[in-house]
Amino acid sequence: MKAFRMLGGLALASALLAAPLACSAATLTVTHWGDGMYGAPFAVAMEKGYFKEGGIDVTGFITSEGGGTTVRNAMASEIPYGEVALPAAIAAIKQGMQITIVHGGVQSLADQLWVQNPDNTITSMAQMKGKTMGYSSPKSVTDLVSTVAIERAGLAGQVNRKPVGSSGSMMIALQQKTVDVAYITEPSYSAHKDLLKIAFRSVDIVPKETQTVGIVRTDYLKAHPETIKAIIDARRKGVAYLIAHQDEAAQILAKAYKMDLAVTKSAIQTCLQNDPHYWSTGGFDRASMDEVAKGLVLIKAADPGPFDWDKVIDDTLLPASERAK
């Protein structure tokens, strides 16, 4: 009888270890949720029930205009996790915040285009001599890309640059012709493409550059690795489903973002046509992360010298195939 009770206890313990996490309601932080393509895998994962499969009842998403605000939102949440801009993560780490990077996010600029009014005829950076580029704000990704573009085209000091703010104010700057070319990202481009003409694409300037990564507060990661693993797994499934079922994913994103289906369908197509690996399934592209670190030095947003990724990355919650990338 004693042996039977012992075996029964072991079986119960094994069952508890194998069982999924108990479902608890939570919100997750995703940069530019609702107006950027970074959130698409999360929208799919939520709709398809992948978070619940892992024991997490995701009830919604916290967002911001990006940068350090998104990092602070993530760290203050019940689950202190977020997919945030890599430059913001680097800045937070340099400021002493105890955070760990646990997965790759969006690993190229396939969603970012440089556009002009329909009557303009610019088709490459080589034609930008004496003209004006509109970027979003100082020390932003578009500040970085426009700086690199000018440098690589051999046009240093020959192209004007002007911060134009959000996509709404960017459209006004183009209409008023205070800039010749300006940045735009998906899905905003797909919503306004009848009014615009593409001059060039960011992937033509910087083929690979990681935009976002998943971060978590280090103490929480140590205490609750199973929760973070469940989030990573759900997002990875969301990416895989999105790529395999683009039409349905567009419907899901249209519902989540409250946008026209034609816009979300076009936006997904743009991202994947410009880079089939736009959304990482979790692995890191360190070469494209190095591009960000170098760019931050170029725009004087970081000190010179290589960034030691090994000190801040923990890839042990990823599948072996993703850790090998």
mmCIF file of C-alpha atoms in Angstrom:
data_model
loop_
_atom_site.group_PDB
_atom_site.id
_atom_site.type_symbol
_atom_site.label_atom_id
_atom_site.label_comp_id
_atom_site.label_asym_id
_atom_site.label_seq_id
_atom_site.Cartn_x
_atom_site.Cartn_y
_atom_site.Cartn_z
ATOM 1 C CA MET A 1 0.000 0.000 0.000
ATOM 2 C CA LYS A 2 2.857 2.359 0.889
ATOM 3 C CA ALA A 3 4.565 1.609 -2.445
ATOM 4 C CA PHE A 4 1.268 2.221 -4.242
ATOM 5 C CA ARG A 5 0.901 5.627 -2.562
ATOM 6 C CA MET A 6 4.487 6.523 -3.483
ATOM 7 C CA LEU A 7 3.941 5.576 -7.122
ATOM 8 C CA GLY A 8 0.688 7.511 -7.138
ATOM 9 C CA GLY A 9 2.445 10.556 -5.736
ATOM 10 C CA LEU A 10 5.176 10.358 -8.361
ATOM 11 C CA ALA A 11 2.590 10.050 -11.120
ATOM 12 C CA LEU A 12 0.743 13.110 -9.812
ATOM 13 C CA ALA A 13 3.967 15.120 -9.635
ATOM 14 C CA SER A 14 4.849 14.131 -13.192
ATOM 15 C CA ALA A 15 1.392 15.127 -14.404
ATOM 16 C CA LEU A 16 1.668 18.515 -12.720
ATOM 17 C CA LEU A 17 5.046 19.156 -14.312
ATOM 18 C CA ALA A 18 3.723 18.194 -17.750
ATOM 19 C CA ALA A 19 0.551 20.278 -17.443
ATOM 20 C CA PRO A 20 0.380 23.759 -19.012
ATOM 21 C CA LEU A 21 0.538 26.870 -16.840
ATOM 22 C CA ALA A 22 -2.643 27.828 -15.073
ATOM 23 C CA CYS A 23 -4.376 30.460 -17.233
ATOM 24 C CA SER A 24 -4.149 33.962 -15.796
ATOM 25 C CA ALA A 25 -5.303 37.145 -17.498
ATOM 26 C CA ALA A 26 -2.471 39.385 -18.686
ATOM 27 C CA THR A 27 -1.657 42.186 -21.096
ATOM 28 C CA LEU A 28 1.572 42.177 -23.093
ATOM 29 C CA THR A 29 3.613 45.114 -24.337
ATOM 30 C CA VAL A 30 4.242 45.420 -28.087
ATOM 31 C CA THR A 31 5.773 48.538 -29.603
ATOM 32 C CA HIS A 32 3.487 50.404 -32.016
ATOM 33 C CA TRP A 33 0.645 47.930 -31.507
ATOM 34 C CA GLY A 34 -2.233 49.035 -33.708
ATOM 35 C CA ASP A 35 -0.188 50.960 -36.265
ATOM 36 C CA GLY A 36 2.953 48.897 -36.942
ATOM 37 C CA MET A 37 3.580 45.449 -38.374
ATOM 38 C CA TYR A 38 5.491 44.259 -35.309
ATOM 39 C CA GLY A 39 2.244 43.194 -33.654
ATOM 40 C CA ALA A 40 0.954 40.934 -36.439
ATOM 41 C CA PRO A 41 2.299 37.641 -34.981
ATOM 42 C CA PHE A 42 0.800 38.516 -31.584
ATOM 43 C CA ALA A 43 -2.600 39.240 -33.128
ATOM 44 C CA VAL A 44 -2.533 35.858 -34.888
ATOM 45 C CA ALA A 45 -1.313 34.045 -31.759
ATOM 46 C CA MET A 46 -4.116 35.566 -29.684
ATOM 47 C CA GLU A 47 -6.825 34.791 -32.264
ATOM 48 C CA LYS A 48 -5.654 31.195 -32.790
ATOM 49 C CA GLY A 49 -5.432 30.478 -29.055
ATOM 50 C CA TYR A 50 -1.676 29.905 -28.924
ATOM 51 C CA PHE A 51 -1.229 31.900 -25.715
ATOM 52 C CA LYS A 52 -3.984 29.913 -23.974
ATOM 53 C CA GLU A 53 -2.373 26.687 -25.130
ATOM 54 C CA GLY A 54 0.678 27.802 -23.152
ATOM 55 C CA GLY A 55 -1.386 28.717 -20.104
ATOM 56 C CA ILE A 56 -1.553 32.496 -20.585
ATOM 57 C CA ASP A 57 -4.843 34.329 -21.113
ATOM 58 C CA VAL A 58 -3.712 37.391 -23.064
ATOM 59 C CA THR A 59 -6.486 39.969 -22.852
ATOM 60 C CA GLY A 60 -4.836 42.757 -24.817
ATOM 61 C CA PHE A 61 -1.701 44.702 -25.590
ATOM 62 C CA ILE A 62 -0.080 47.798 -24.119
ATOM 63 C CA THR A 63 1.649 50.063 -26.588
ATOM 64 C CA SER A 64 3.236 53.469 -27.057
ATOM 65 C CA GLU A 65 4.902 55.550 -29.741
ATOM 66 C CA GLY A 66 8.024 53.483 -29.208
ATOM 67 C CA GLY A 67 11.471 54.044 -27.739
ATOM 68 C CA GLY A 68 12.102 54.179 -24.007
ATOM 69 C CA THR A 69 8.407 54.591 -23.194
ATOM 70 C CA THR A 70 7.680 51.100 -24.498
ATOM 71 C CA VAL A 71 10.524 49.640 -22.415
ATOM 72 C CA ARG A 72 9.227 51.356 -19.267
ATOM 73 C CA ASN A 73 5.673 50.156 -19.975
ATOM 74 C CA ALA A 74 6.942 46.600 -20.377
ATOM 75 C CA MET A 75 8.981 46.612 -17.165
ATOM 76 C CA ALA A 76 6.031 47.980 -15.148
ATOM 77 C CA SER A 77 3.569 45.337 -16.382
ATOM 78 C CA GLU A 78 2.339 42.301 -14.456
ATOM 79 C CA ILE A 79 4.382 40.208 -16.866
ATOM 80 C CA PRO A 80 7.424 42.493 -17.401
ATOM 81 C CA TYR A 81 7.963 41.416 -20.999
ATOM 82 C CA GLY A 82 7.722 43.315 -24.257
ATOM 83 C CA GLU A 83 8.682 43.344 -27.898
ATOM 84 C CA VAL A 84 10.467 46.666 -28.170
ATOM 85 C CA ALA A 85 12.774 48.559 -30.524
ATOM 86 C CA LEU A 86 16.329 47.230 -30.339
ATOM 87 C CA PRO A 87 17.827 50.754 -29.975
ATOM 88 C CA ALA A 88 15.539 51.327 -26.975
ATOM 89 C CA ALA A 89 16.626 48.019 -25.444
ATOM 90 C CA ILE A 90 20.299 48.926 -25.925
ATOM 91 C CA ALA A 91 19.737 52.353 -24.368
ATOM 92 C CA ALA A 92 17.943 50.831 -21.367
ATOM 93 C CA ILE A 93 20.735 48.292 -20.820
ATOM 94 C CA LYS A 94 23.376 51.029 -21.005
ATOM 95 C CA GLN A 95 21.389 52.996 -18.417
ATOM 96 C CA GLY A 96 21.668 50.046 -16.035
ATOM 97 C CA MET A 97 18.204 48.498 -16.354
ATOM 98 C CA GLN A 98 18.320 44.794 -15.514
ATOM 99 C CA ILE A 99 16.711 43.358 -18.625
ATOM 100 C CA THR A 100 17.471 40.319 -20.773
ATOM 101 C CA ILE A 101 16.896 39.921 -24.522
ATOM 102 C CA VAL A 102 15.131 36.579 -25.049
ATOM 103 C CA HIS A 103 14.107 36.419 -28.713
ATOM 104 C CA GLY A 104 14.461 38.122 -32.064
ATOM 105 C CA GLY A 105 11.511 40.121 -33.366
ATOM 106 C CA VAL A 106 11.399 42.000 -36.650
ATOM 107 C CA GLN A 107 14.805 41.608 -38.246
ATOM 108 C CA SER A 108 14.695 43.846 -41.308
ATOM 109 C CA LEU A 109 13.340 47.166 -42.581
ATOM 110 C CA ALA A 110 11.013 45.527 -45.105
ATOM 111 C CA ASP A 111 8.074 47.587 -43.807
ATOM 112 C CA GLN A 112 9.862 50.913 -44.278
ATOM 113 C CA LEU A 113 9.692 52.878 -47.526
ATOM 114 C CA TRP A 114 10.792 56.316 -48.705
ATOM 115 C CA VAL A 115 8.072 58.031 -50.710
ATOM 116 C CA GLN A 116 7.392 61.171 -52.722
ATOM 117 C CA ASN A 117 4.528 63.006 -54.362
ATOM 118 C CA PRO A 118 3.270 61.344 -57.570
ATOM 119 C CA ASP A 119 4.709 64.118 -59.758
ATOM 120 C CA ASN A 120 8.273 63.604 -58.480
ATOM 121 C CA THR A 121 10.695 61.333 -60.360
ATOM 122 C CA ILE A 122 13.266 60.192 -57.779
ATOM 123 C CA THR A 123 14.157 56.501 -58.056
ATOM 124 C CA SER A 124 17.351 56.200 -55.974
ATOM 125 C CA MET A 125 19.500 57.925 -53.348
ATOM 126 C CA ALA A 126 21.867 58.993 -56.138
ATOM 127 C CA GLN A 127 19.213 61.520 -57.216
ATOM 128 C CA MET A 128 18.916 63.112 -53.767
ATOM 129 C CA LYS A 129 21.757 65.637 -54.181
ATOM 130 C CA GLY A 130 20.464 69.050 -53.127
ATOM 131 C CA LYS A 131 17.115 67.634 -52.023
ATOM 132 C CA THR A 132 15.506 67.128 -48.596
ATOM 133 C CA MET A 133 14.748 63.858 -46.783
ATOM 134 C CA GLY A 134 12.090 63.781 -44.075
ATOM 135 C CA TYR A 135 12.797 61.409 -41.171
ATOM 136 C CA SER A 136 10.719 60.887 -38.037
ATOM 137 C CA SER A 137 12.817 62.258 -35.136
ATOM 138 C CA PRO A 138 16.412 62.491 -33.895
ATOM 139 C CA LYS A 139 18.007 59.172 -32.812
ATOM 140 C CA SER A 140 15.173 57.187 -34.432
ATOM 141 C CA VAL A 141 15.513 54.299 -36.879
ATOM 142 C CA THR A 142 14.681 56.649 -39.761
ATOM 143 C CA ASP A 143 17.350 59.086 -38.537
ATOM 144 C CA LEU A 144 19.789 56.173 -38.626
ATOM 145 C CA VAL A 145 18.711 54.883 -42.052
ATOM 146 C CA SER A 146 18.714 58.311 -43.710
ATOM 147 C CA THR A 147 22.183 59.051 -42.299
ATOM 148 C CA VAL A 148 23.537 55.718 -43.552
ATOM 149 C CA ALA A 149 21.851 56.217 -46.951
ATOM 150 C CA ILE A 150 23.485 59.597 -47.473
ATOM 151 C CA GLU A 151 26.877 58.294 -46.398
ATOM 152 C CA ARG A 152 26.754 55.193 -48.605
ATOM 153 C CA ALA A 153 25.619 57.230 -51.618
ATOM 154 C CA GLY A 154 28.666 59.483 -51.216
ATOM 155 C CA LEU A 155 26.446 62.520 -50.635
ATOM 156 C CA ALA A 156 27.630 63.646 -47.198
ATOM 157 C CA GLY A 157 26.807 67.345 -46.782
ATOM 158 C CA GLN A 158 24.851 67.389 -50.051
ATOM 159 C CA VAL A 159 21.422 66.204 -48.826
ATOM 160 C CA ASN A 160 19.251 68.124 -46.390
ATOM 161 C CA ARG A 161 17.444 66.218 -43.653
ATOM 162 C CA LYS A 162 14.385 67.342 -41.721
ATOM 163 C CA PRO A 163 12.493 65.689 -38.827
ATOM 164 C CA VAL A 164 8.812 65.420 -39.777
ATOM 165 C CA GLY A 165 7.338 63.463 -36.859
ATOM 166 C CA SER A 166 4.577 60.892 -37.217
ATOM 167 C CA SER A 167 3.118 59.557 -40.462
ATOM 168 C CA GLY A 168 0.314 62.145 -40.329
ATOM 169 C CA SER A 169 2.656 65.125 -40.145
ATOM 170 C CA MET A 170 4.915 63.435 -42.703
ATOM 171 C CA MET A 171 2.041 63.432 -45.205
ATOM 172 C CA ILE A 172 1.519 67.157 -44.581
ATOM 173 C CA ALA A 173 5.235 67.846 -45.124
ATOM 174 C CA LEU A 174 5.079 66.056 -48.479
ATOM 175 C CA GLN A 175 1.911 67.838 -49.542
ATOM 176 C CA GLN A 176 3.379 71.235 -48.627
ATOM 177 C CA LYS A 177 6.626 70.232 -50.405
ATOM 178 C CA THR A 178 8.837 71.076 -47.432
ATOM 179 C CA VAL A 179 10.540 67.716 -48.123
ATOM 180 C CA ASP A 180 11.155 65.922 -51.407
ATOM 181 C CA VAL A 181 11.185 62.392 -49.978
ATOM 182 C CA ALA A 182 9.975 61.104 -46.614
ATOM 183 C CA TYR A 183 9.802 57.855 -44.692
ATOM 184 C CA ILE A 184 6.641 55.831 -44.288
ATOM 185 C CA THR A 185 6.001 52.418 -42.754
ATOM 186 C CA GLU A 186 3.405 49.731 -43.247
ATOM 187 C CA PRO A 187 0.454 49.603 -42.864
ATOM 188 C CA SER A 188 0.325 53.402 -43.291
ATOM 189 C CA TYR A 189 1.793 53.120 -46.786
ATOM 190 C CA SER A 190 -0.875 50.653 -47.915
ATOM 191 C CA ALA A 191 -3.550 53.001 -46.551
ATOM 192 C CA HIS A 192 -2.193 55.964 -48.556
ATOM 193 C CA LYS A 193 -0.403 54.401 -51.539
ATOM 194 C CA ASP A 194 -2.798 55.981 -54.063
ATOM 195 C CA LEU A 195 -1.430 59.387 -52.980
ATOM 196 C CA LEU A 196 2.254 58.431 -52.991
ATOM 197 C CA LYS A 197 5.032 57.073 -55.171
ATOM 198 C CA ILE A 198 7.934 54.973 -53.888
ATOM 199 C CA ALA A 199 11.350 56.593 -54.326
ATOM 200 C CA PHE A 200 13.369 53.759 -52.750
ATOM 201 C CA ARG A 201 13.147 51.132 -49.999
ATOM 202 C CA SER A 202 15.119 50.945 -46.766
ATOM 203 C CA VAL A 203 16.099 47.333 -47.542
ATOM 204 C CA ASP A 204 17.853 48.690 -50.659
ATOM 205 C CA ILE A 205 20.039 50.778 -48.333
ATOM 206 C CA VAL A 206 20.434 48.450 -45.342
ATOM 207 C CA PRO A 207 19.494 44.886 -46.408
ATOM 208 C CA LYS A 208 19.404 43.550 -42.841
ATOM 209 C CA GLU A 209 18.779 45.503 -39.664
ATOM 210 C CA THR A 210 16.987 44.174 -36.599
ATOM 211 C CA GLN A 211 14.179 46.500 -35.550
ATOM 212 C CA THR A 212 12.699 44.762 -32.508
ATOM 213 C CA VAL A 213 13.552 42.139 -29.895
ATOM 214 C CA GLY A 214 11.743 40.488 -27.016
ATOM 215 C CA ILE A 215 12.936 41.619 -23.592
ATOM 216 C CA VAL A 216 12.038 40.653 -20.030
ATOM 217 C CA ARG A 217 13.040 41.937 -16.621
ATOM 218 C CA THR A 218 15.898 39.690 -15.562
ATOM 219 C CA ASP A 219 14.591 38.845 -12.078
ATOM 220 C CA TYR A 220 11.217 37.824 -13.523
ATOM 221 C CA LEU A 221 12.899 35.651 -16.137
ATOM 222 C CA LYS A 222 14.779 33.775 -13.428
ATOM 223 C CA ALA A 223 11.618 33.280 -11.355
ATOM 224 C CA HIS A 224 9.167 32.480 -14.197
ATOM 225 C CA PRO A 225 11.019 31.038 -17.200
ATOM 226 C CA GLU A 226 8.006 28.877 -18.113
ATOM 227 C CA THR A 227 5.808 31.972 -18.595
ATOM 228 C CA ILE A 228 8.294 33.653 -20.912
ATOM 229 C CA LYS A 229 8.826 30.411 -22.828
ATOM 230 C CA ALA A 230 5.057 30.169 -23.371
ATOM 231 C CA ILE A 231 4.994 33.712 -24.811
ATOM 232 C CA ILE A 232 7.944 32.999 -27.110
ATOM 233 C CA ASP A 233 6.364 29.724 -28.290
ATOM 234 C CA ALA A 234 2.993 31.399 -28.973
ATOM 235 C CA ARG A 235 4.609 34.194 -30.954
ATOM 236 C CA ARG A 236 6.658 31.701 -32.974
ATOM 237 C CA LYS A 237 3.511 29.780 -33.862
ATOM 238 C CA GLY A 238 1.886 33.093 -34.800
ATOM 239 C CA VAL A 239 4.708 33.894 -37.238
ATOM 240 C CA ALA A 240 4.527 30.439 -38.828
ATOM 241 C CA TYR A 241 0.740 30.630 -39.227
ATOM 242 C CA LEU A 242 0.899 34.180 -40.601
ATOM 243 C CA ILE A 243 3.353 33.181 -43.321
ATOM 244 C CA ALA A 244 1.449 30.014 -44.244
ATOM 245 C CA HIS A 245 -2.019 31.648 -44.195
ATOM 246 C CA GLN A 246 -1.513 35.249 -45.276
ATOM 247 C CA ASP A 247 -5.122 35.937 -46.288
ATOM 248 C CA GLU A 248 -6.514 34.750 -42.955
ATOM 249 C CA ALA A 249 -3.747 36.579 -41.093
ATOM 250 C CA ALA A 250 -4.751 39.777 -42.905
ATOM 251 C CA GLN A 251 -8.335 39.278 -41.700
ATOM 252 C CA ILE A 252 -7.111 38.758 -38.128
ATOM 253 C CA LEU A 253 -4.900 41.856 -38.267
ATOM 254 C CA ALA A 254 -7.691 43.965 -39.782
ATOM 255 C CA LYS A 255 -9.934 42.999 -36.851
ATOM 256 C CA ALA A 256 -7.235 43.596 -34.224
ATOM 257 C CA TYR A 257 -6.077 46.924 -35.693
ATOM 258 C CA LYS A 258 -9.550 48.072 -36.814
ATOM 259 C CA MET A 259 -8.323 48.593 -40.380
ATOM 260 C CA ASP A 260 -9.630 47.788 -43.844
ATOM 261 C CA LEU A 261 -8.817 44.260 -44.978
ATOM 262 C CA ALA A 262 -7.312 45.565 -48.225
ATOM 263 C CA VAL A 263 -4.810 47.604 -46.179
ATOM 264 C CA THR A 264 -3.640 44.772 -43.908
ATOM 265 C CA LYS A 265 -3.453 42.326 -46.821
ATOM 266 C CA SER A 266 -1.305 44.741 -48.828
ATOM 267 C CA ALA A 267 0.892 45.504 -45.787
ATOM 268 C CA ILE A 268 1.633 41.827 -45.112
ATOM 269 C CA GLN A 269 2.436 41.271 -48.780
ATOM 270 C CA THR A 270 4.812 44.262 -48.823
ATOM 271 C CA CYS A 271 6.740 43.039 -45.783
ATOM 272 C CA LEU A 272 7.115 39.460 -47.000
ATOM 273 C CA GLN A 273 7.891 40.423 -50.601
ATOM 274 C CA ASN A 274 10.644 42.776 -49.438
ATOM 275 C CA ASP A 275 11.982 40.151 -46.997
ATOM 276 C CA PRO A 276 10.502 36.632 -46.558
ATOM 277 C CA HIS A 277 12.181 36.499 -43.120
ATOM 278 C CA TYR A 278 10.930 39.885 -41.929
ATOM 279 C CA TRP A 279 9.412 38.320 -38.797
ATOM 280 C CA SER A 280 11.900 36.187 -36.887
ATOM 281 C CA THR A 281 10.512 32.969 -35.433
ATOM 282 C CA GLY A 282 12.633 33.712 -32.373
ATOM 283 C CA GLY A 283 16.250 33.339 -33.423
ATOM 284 C CA PHE A 284 18.726 36.209 -33.518
ATOM 285 C CA ASP A 285 20.470 37.655 -36.566
ATOM 286 C CA ARG A 286 23.516 39.074 -34.823
ATOM 287 C CA ALA A 287 24.929 40.624 -37.992
ATOM 288 C CA SER A 288 21.758 42.685 -38.400
ATOM 289 C CA MET A 289 21.855 43.573 -34.699
ATOM 290 C CA ASP A 290 25.434 44.787 -35.158
ATOM 291 C CA GLU A 291 24.167 47.092 -37.933
ATOM 292 C CA VAL A 292 21.920 48.788 -35.374
ATOM 293 C CA ALA A 293 24.748 49.198 -32.866
ATOM 294 C CA LYS A 294 27.000 50.726 -35.558
ATOM 295 C CA GLY A 295 24.210 53.021 -36.717
ATOM 296 C CA LEU A 296 23.603 54.300 -33.193
ATOM 297 C CA VAL A 297 27.259 55.308 -33.020
ATOM 298 C CA LEU A 298 26.925 57.065 -36.384
ATOM 299 C CA ILE A 299 24.016 59.223 -35.179
ATOM 300 C CA LYS A 300 25.767 59.807 -31.836
ATOM 301 C CA ALA A 301 23.179 57.855 -29.859
ATOM 302 C CA ALA A 302 25.777 55.410 -28.471
ATOM 303 C CA ASP A 303 29.464 55.358 -27.646
ATOM 304 C CA PRO A 304 31.914 53.833 -30.153
ATOM 305 C CA GLY A 305 32.858 50.191 -29.775
ATOM 306 C CA PRO A 306 31.196 46.789 -30.230
ATOM 307 C CA PHE A 307 28.167 45.845 -28.146
ATOM 308 C CA ASP A 308 28.609 42.629 -26.129
ATOM 309 C CA TRP A 309 25.446 40.700 -27.007
ATOM 310 C CA ASP A 310 26.507 37.635 -24.995
ATOM 311 C CA LYS A 311 26.066 39.586 -21.765
ATOM 312 C CA VAL A 312 22.427 40.481 -22.442
ATOM 313 C CA ILE A 313 21.030 37.666 -24.616
ATOM 314 C CA ASP A 314 19.553 34.477 -23.144
ATOM 315 C CA ASP A 315 18.451 32.113 -25.922
ATOM 316 C CA THR A 316 17.927 29.039 -23.738
ATOM 317 C CA LEU A 317 14.126 29.249 -24.029
ATOM 318 C CA LEU A 318 14.291 28.958 -27.821
ATOM 319 C CA PRO A 319 14.192 25.642 -29.700
ATOM 320 C CA ALA A 320 17.643 24.251 -30.525
ATOM 321 C CA SER A 321 17.158 25.108 -34.197
ATOM 322 C CA GLU A 322 16.581 28.768 -33.320
ATOM 323 C CA ARG A 323 19.553 28.927 -30.937
ATOM 324 C CA ALA A 324 21.777 27.749 -33.785
ATOM 325 C CA LYS A 325 20.891 30.714 -36.012
#
